[in-house]
Coordinates of C-alpha atoms in Angstrom, one line a residue:
M253 CA -6.6 -18.4 -43.7
V254 CA -2.6 -19.5 -42.6
N255 CA -2.6 -21.5 -40.1
V256 CA -0.8 -20.4 -37.9
R257 CA 0.7 -22.1 -35.1
P258 CA -0.1 -22.6 -31.2
A259 CA 1.3 -19.5 -29.6
P260 CA 2.8 -20.4 -26.0
R261 CA 1.1 -21.1 -23.0
E262 CA 0.4 -17.8 -22.4
S263 CA -2.4 -17.1 -24.9
L264 CA -0.2 -13.8 -26.3
E265 CA -3.0 -11.6 -27.1
A266 CA -2.8 -11.1 -31.0
Y267 CA -3.9 -14.2 -31.6
K268 CA -7.5 -13.7 -31.0
H269 CA -6.6 -10.6 -33.6
I270 CA -6.2 -12.2 -37.8
S271 CA -6.2 -9.7 -40.1
P272 CA -9.1 -11.2 -43.1
D273 CA -7.0 -10.0 -45.6
S274 CA -4.0 -11.6 -44.4
G275 CA -4.2 -13.7 -42.7
Y276 CA -1.7 -13.2 -40.2
P277 CA -2.1 -11.4 -36.2
T278 CA -3.1 -7.8 -37.2
I279 CA -2.1 -6.4 -32.7
V280 CA 1.6 -7.3 -31.9
H281 CA 1.9 -5.4 -28.1
P282 CA 0.7 -7.2 -25.0
H283 CA -0.4 -3.5 -24.5
Y284 CA -3.5 -3.9 -27.0
N285 CA -4.2 -6.8 -24.1
P286 CA -6.8 -5.7 -21.7
K287 CA -6.4 -8.5 -18.8
I288 CA -2.4 -7.5 -18.5
K289 CA -2.6 -3.5 -18.5
S290 CA -5.5 -2.9 -16.0
H291 CA -3.0 -6.4 -14.9
V292 CA -2.0 -4.9 -10.3
P293 CA 0.0 -7.6 -8.9
Q294 CA -0.6 -8.6 -5.6
D295 CA 3.2 -8.7 -3.8
P296 CA 5.8 -5.9 -3.0
P297 CA 8.8 -5.5 -4.8
Y298 CA 12.3 -7.4 -3.4
K299 CA 14.3 -5.5 -1.1
A300 CA 17.9 -6.7 -1.5
F301 CA 19.5 -8.5 0.9
T302 CA 22.3 -10.5 2.1
P303 CA 21.9 -14.2 2.1
S304 CA 24.4 -17.3 4.3
K305 CA 27.2 -18.0 3.2
D306 CA 27.1 -20.4 -0.5
R307 CA 27.0 -23.5 0.9
G308 CA 29.7 -24.8 -1.3
S309 CA 32.4 -22.6 0.1
Y310 CA 31.8 -25.9 2.8
A311 CA 33.1 -28.6 1.3
D312 CA 36.0 -31.1 0.5
P313 CA 37.0 -29.5 -2.7
E314 CA 37.9 -33.2 -3.5
K315 CA 34.1 -34.3 -2.9
K316 CA 35.5 -37.3 -1.0
T317 CA 31.2 -38.0 0.3
L318 CA 30.1 -37.1 -2.7
F319 CA 32.3 -39.2 -5.1
S320 CA 32.1 -42.6 -2.4
V321 CA 28.7 -43.2 -3.6
A322 CA 27.9 -40.9 -7.0
K323 CA 30.4 -42.2 -10.2
P324 CA 30.4 -37.8 -11.6
V325 CA 30.6 -38.4 -15.9
E326 CA 31.6 -35.6 -17.6
L327 CA 29.4 -34.7 -20.4
T328 CA 31.6 -31.9 -22.3
E329 CA 34.4 -30.9 -21.6
S330 CA 33.3 -26.8 -20.5
I331 CA 29.6 -27.4 -18.6
G332 CA 28.4 -30.4 -17.3
T333 CA 28.2 -34.5 -15.3
E334 CA 25.9 -36.6 -14.4
L335 CA 26.3 -38.3 -11.7
K336 CA 25.9 -42.2 -11.8
N337 CA 24.6 -44.6 -9.3
V338 CA 22.6 -42.2 -6.7
Q339 CA 20.0 -40.9 -4.8
L340 CA 19.3 -37.1 -4.6
S341 CA 16.8 -37.9 -1.9
Q342 CA 19.0 -39.9 0.5
F343 CA 22.1 -37.1 0.2
N344 CA 23.2 -35.9 3.7
D345 CA 24.1 -32.3 4.6
K346 CA 27.9 -32.8 3.5
Q347 CA 27.2 -33.9 0.5
L348 CA 24.6 -31.4 -0.2
D349 CA 27.8 -29.2 -0.3
E350 CA 29.8 -31.4 -2.0
L351 CA 27.2 -31.7 -5.0
A352 CA 26.7 -27.3 -5.0
A353 CA 30.3 -27.0 -5.0
L354 CA 30.1 -29.2 -8.2
V355 CA 27.4 -27.3 -9.9
N356 CA 29.3 -24.3 -9.3
E357 CA 32.6 -25.4 -10.6
R358 CA 30.8 -27.4 -13.5
G359 CA 27.4 -25.8 -14.4
V360 CA 24.9 -27.9 -14.3
V361 CA 24.7 -31.1 -13.3
F362 CA 22.3 -34.4 -13.5
L363 CA 20.6 -36.9 -12.9
R364 CA 18.9 -40.0 -14.1
D365 CA 15.8 -42.0 -12.2
Q366 CA 15.6 -40.5 -9.4
D367 CA 12.3 -41.6 -6.5
L368 CA 12.7 -37.8 -5.7
T369 CA 9.3 -36.7 -3.9
T370 CA 8.5 -32.7 -4.4
D371 CA 8.3 -31.9 -1.0
R372 CA 12.3 -33.8 -0.3
Q373 CA 12.8 -31.9 -3.3
V374 CA 11.8 -28.7 -1.3
E375 CA 13.4 -30.1 2.5
I376 CA 16.3 -30.7 0.1
F377 CA 16.7 -26.6 -0.9
E378 CA 15.4 -25.5 1.5
H379 CA 19.2 -26.0 2.2
F380 CA 21.6 -24.3 -0.1
G381 CA 19.4 -21.1 0.9
I382 CA 15.9 -19.6 1.0
L383 CA 13.8 -20.9 -1.3
D384 CA 13.3 -17.8 -3.5
K385 CA 9.7 -16.9 -5.5
H386 CA 9.5 -16.9 -10.0
T387 CA 6.9 -13.4 -11.1
T388 CA 4.5 -16.1 -12.0
Q389 CA 5.0 -18.3 -9.4
K390 CA 1.6 -20.2 -7.5
D391 CA 3.0 -22.3 -4.9
K392 CA 5.4 -20.3 -2.6
K393 CA 7.3 -23.7 -2.5
H394 CA 7.7 -24.3 -5.9
F395 CA 7.2 -23.8 -9.8
I396 CA 5.9 -25.5 -12.7
V397 CA 7.5 -26.2 -16.3
S398 CA 6.3 -27.1 -19.1
G399 CA 7.9 -26.5 -22.3
S400 CA 6.3 -24.7 -25.8
N401 CA 4.9 -25.7 -29.4
A402 CA 4.8 -23.1 -30.0
D403 CA 6.9 -21.2 -33.2
W404 CA 9.4 -19.9 -31.4
R405 CA 10.4 -17.2 -34.2
T406 CA 7.1 -16.3 -35.4
V407 CA 6.1 -16.1 -31.7
H408 CA 8.3 -12.4 -31.3
K409 CA 7.3 -10.7 -33.9
Y410 CA 4.1 -10.4 -31.5
T411 CA 5.8 -9.8 -27.7
P412 CA 8.4 -7.6 -26.7
W413 CA 10.2 -10.4 -24.6
P414 CA 12.1 -13.2 -26.5
M415 CA 11.3 -16.2 -23.9
M416 CA 12.7 -18.8 -25.9
E417 CA 16.2 -17.3 -26.1
F418 CA 19.5 -18.2 -23.3
H419 CA 18.8 -16.6 -20.6
A420 CA 19.6 -17.4 -16.2
D421 CA 16.5 -17.6 -14.0
T422 CA 15.1 -14.1 -12.9
S423 CA 18.4 -12.2 -14.4
F424 CA 16.6 -8.8 -13.5
E425 CA 16.0 -9.7 -9.5
I426 CA 18.1 -7.5 -7.4
N427 CA 19.2 -10.9 -6.0
P428 CA 18.9 -13.2 -8.6
P429 CA 18.6 -16.7 -8.0
S430 CA 21.8 -18.3 -7.4
Y431 CA 21.4 -22.8 -7.5
S432 CA 17.8 -23.9 -9.3
L433 CA 16.7 -27.4 -10.1
L434 CA 14.4 -29.1 -11.8
R435 CA 12.7 -32.5 -11.4
M436 CA 10.5 -34.0 -14.8
E437 CA 7.6 -35.8 -13.9
E438 CA 5.6 -35.6 -17.3
H439 CA 8.5 -35.6 -20.8
P440 CA 7.3 -36.6 -24.5
E441 CA 10.0 -39.4 -25.9
V442 CA 11.6 -37.2 -28.2
G443 CA 11.7 -32.7 -27.7
G444 CA 11.5 -31.1 -25.1
D445 CA 15.5 -30.9 -24.3
T446 CA 17.2 -28.7 -22.6
A447 CA 20.1 -26.6 -23.5
W448 CA 23.1 -25.0 -20.7
L449 CA 25.8 -22.9 -22.0
S450 CA 29.3 -22.4 -19.6
G451 CA 29.4 -18.4 -18.3
Y452 CA 33.5 -19.1 -17.1
G453 CA 33.2 -19.9 -21.5
L454 CA 32.0 -17.3 -22.9
Y455 CA 33.7 -15.0 -20.9
D456 CA 36.5 -17.1 -21.6
E457 CA 36.5 -16.8 -25.4
L458 CA 36.3 -13.1 -25.7
S459 CA 39.5 -11.7 -26.5
P460 CA 41.5 -9.7 -24.3
H461 CA 40.7 -6.0 -25.3
M462 CA 36.7 -6.7 -25.4
Q463 CA 37.4 -9.0 -22.2
R464 CA 38.8 -5.3 -20.1
L465 CA 36.2 -3.9 -22.1
V466 CA 32.4 -5.7 -21.0
E467 CA 34.3 -6.3 -17.5
G468 CA 33.8 -2.4 -17.3
L469 CA 30.3 -2.2 -17.5
H470 CA 27.1 -2.8 -16.1
A471 CA 24.3 -5.0 -18.1
I472 CA 20.6 -3.4 -18.1
H473 CA 18.4 -6.5 -16.8
T474 CA 14.4 -5.9 -16.7
S475 CA 12.1 -7.6 -16.3
R476 CA 9.4 -5.6 -18.0
F477 CA 8.4 -8.1 -21.0
Q478 CA 8.2 -10.4 -18.7
Y479 CA 6.4 -8.5 -17.1
D480 CA 4.3 -7.0 -20.5
T481 CA 4.2 -10.6 -21.6
T482 CA 2.2 -12.8 -18.2
I483 CA 0.2 -11.7 -16.0
P484 CA 2.9 -11.6 -12.7
N485 CA 2.8 -11.5 -8.9
R486 CA 5.4 -8.9 -8.6
P487 CA 5.8 -4.4 -10.0
P488 CA 8.4 -4.9 -12.9
I489 CA 12.2 -3.5 -12.4
D490 CA 15.0 -2.8 -13.7
T491 CA 18.7 -3.7 -12.5
H492 CA 22.3 -3.0 -13.5
H493 CA 24.1 -5.8 -12.7
P494 CA 27.6 -6.5 -13.6
A495 CA 27.9 -7.2 -17.4
V496 CA 31.8 -9.5 -15.4
R497 CA 29.9 -10.8 -12.8
T498 CA 32.6 -12.9 -10.1
H499 CA 31.5 -16.8 -8.5
P500 CA 31.6 -16.1 -4.5
V501 CA 32.7 -20.0 -4.2
T502 CA 35.3 -20.6 -7.5
G503 CA 36.1 -17.5 -7.7
L504 CA 36.1 -16.8 -10.5
K505 CA 35.0 -14.9 -14.0
A506 CA 31.7 -15.3 -15.9
L507 CA 30.1 -13.9 -18.2
N508 CA 26.7 -11.9 -16.5
V509 CA 25.0 -10.9 -20.5
N510 CA 21.7 -13.1 -21.8
L511 CA 19.0 -12.1 -24.2
A512 CA 16.0 -12.8 -22.7
Y513 CA 16.1 -9.8 -19.9
C514 CA 19.0 -7.8 -21.2
T515 CA 18.4 -5.2 -22.6
G516 CA 22.1 -2.7 -23.0
F517 CA 24.3 -1.6 -21.1
A518 CA 24.1 1.9 -18.7
E519 CA 27.4 2.7 -19.7
L520 CA 27.3 3.1 -22.7
K521 CA 25.2 4.7 -26.0
K522 CA 22.3 3.3 -27.5
A523 CA 24.4 2.8 -30.8
E524 CA 27.2 1.0 -29.4
S525 CA 25.0 -0.7 -26.6
D526 CA 23.2 -1.9 -29.3
A527 CA 25.8 -2.8 -31.4
L528 CA 27.7 -4.9 -27.7
L529 CA 24.4 -6.9 -27.4
Q530 CA 23.8 -7.7 -31.5
F531 CA 27.2 -9.3 -31.6
L532 CA 26.9 -10.9 -27.6
N533 CA 24.2 -12.2 -29.5
L534 CA 26.5 -14.6 -32.0
H535 CA 28.9 -15.0 -29.4
I536 CA 26.3 -16.7 -27.5
H537 CA 24.8 -17.9 -30.3
S538 CA 28.7 -19.9 -32.4
S539 CA 29.6 -21.6 -28.6
D540 CA 29.0 -24.9 -28.8
D541 CA 32.2 -25.4 -27.2
H542 CA 30.9 -24.0 -23.8
Y543 CA 27.3 -26.2 -24.5
V544 CA 25.2 -28.6 -23.4
R545 CA 21.6 -30.4 -24.5
W546 CA 19.8 -32.7 -21.7
K547 CA 17.7 -35.3 -22.9
W548 CA 15.4 -35.3 -20.5
E549 CA 13.2 -38.8 -18.8
I550 CA 10.8 -38.8 -16.2
G551 CA 12.4 -39.3 -13.1
S552 CA 15.4 -37.0 -14.0
I553 CA 17.0 -33.8 -12.6
A554 CA 19.0 -30.8 -13.2
M555 CA 20.2 -28.1 -10.8
W556 CA 22.2 -26.3 -12.1
D557 CA 24.2 -22.3 -11.6
N558 CA 22.3 -19.7 -12.3
R559 CA 25.5 -17.5 -11.8
A560 CA 27.2 -19.5 -13.9
T561 CA 25.3 -20.5 -16.9
L562 CA 23.2 -19.8 -18.9
H563 CA 19.9 -22.7 -20.4
R564 CA 17.2 -22.7 -22.8
V565 CA 14.6 -25.2 -23.1
I566 CA 14.1 -26.5 -27.2
P567 CA 11.5 -25.3 -28.9
G568 CA 9.3 -28.9 -29.8
N569 CA 6.4 -30.1 -31.9
Y570 CA 5.4 -31.7 -28.9
P571 CA 2.0 -32.6 -27.8
S572 CA 0.5 -29.5 -25.4
G573 CA 0.5 -30.3 -22.1
A574 CA 3.5 -33.2 -22.7
R575 CA 6.0 -31.6 -20.6
R576 CA 5.9 -31.0 -17.0
G577 CA 8.8 -29.9 -14.7
I578 CA 8.9 -29.1 -10.6
R579 CA 11.5 -27.0 -9.7
T580 CA 12.6 -25.2 -7.2
T581 CA 14.8 -22.6 -7.3
V582 CA 17.4 -20.1 -3.7
F583 CA 17.6 -16.7 -3.4
G584 CA 21.5 -15.7 -4.2
E585 CA 23.9 -13.1 -3.1
K586 CA 22.9 -10.0 -4.9
P587 CA 25.9 -9.5 -8.3
F588 CA 29.3 -8.1 -8.0
Y589 CA 32.5 -7.7 -10.0
D590 CA 36.4 -8.2 -8.0
V591 CA 38.7 -7.4 -10.0
K592 CA 40.5 -9.8 -8.5
S593 CA 39.4 -12.3 -9.8
E594 CA 40.7 -14.5 -12.6
G595 CA 38.7 -16.6 -16.0
R596 CA 38.3 -20.0 -15.7
Q597 CA 41.1 -20.5 -19.0
E598 CA 43.5 -17.8 -16.6
R599 CA 43.7 -19.9 -13.6
A600 CA 44.2 -23.3 -14.9
E601 CA 47.2 -21.8 -17.5
R602 CA 48.6 -20.2 -14.6

């Protein structure tokens, strides 16, 4: 029998049905899993609402209070800043607002050697908005994030959800998340890194003609593939969000298409939609100049803006259970596109 690497934490049903001839799984669709097929979600769908004004809007543009206690180090030109010599647990409200503004601009901000507890993390994140509950989240206030030692290139044969791909957290929601923060409690010495991509940069690198095309489209976001793979709290949902969205604080345009939750474009015919999605797949995976990869340590923190970035955990061969983090997330505004907004490169040139 052929050795098959372990399935992800969700334990795909396909891995329980091995062909005696090939040694590989025979069941390829999750609807064959009776546990998923008979599942009745316990929570109602979310309803649209207008959140409070983004905390980044209240910040000093120069971030003098934040930078008086923290040394910023930019990790790449396009995305990612590390704050040194500071404890997030000690930030006051003004510094938190300036942190939000920095995250808006740089996409993701990192800190190491933090003394933050889960309770303090939740308390701090409530400053940024109303806590969001992930579709598979058990605790009302935070979500446990692990890693994967599965062969993700093979796993996609047995589930329609490309779970290891670049994404913005639960982008299919009517009010997708604005900010997320992940604090690492357990981690292998090697492996389990996370990569982020700048949505501002992804937009800027499109040609002007392609920019105009994508700006006129709505991307189809869905939770159905995740729903078919995991045991969610809420019914599946499909939303049409602008394929290019305007950030409410920076006023910049960001590409709002991701590979884990987007299936195409509402205004295009099927072949056109598939071709554009295939191109954007290549575009996302070839934009190394707008990419940052973070090597985690226990006590490290990353806070990112789901409206301006995509991210993915890098799968590895570390032991199962060796990676554990606590993530908190808050609701954002319903995505919108403002024709008067501009790209980051356009603004810099102006």
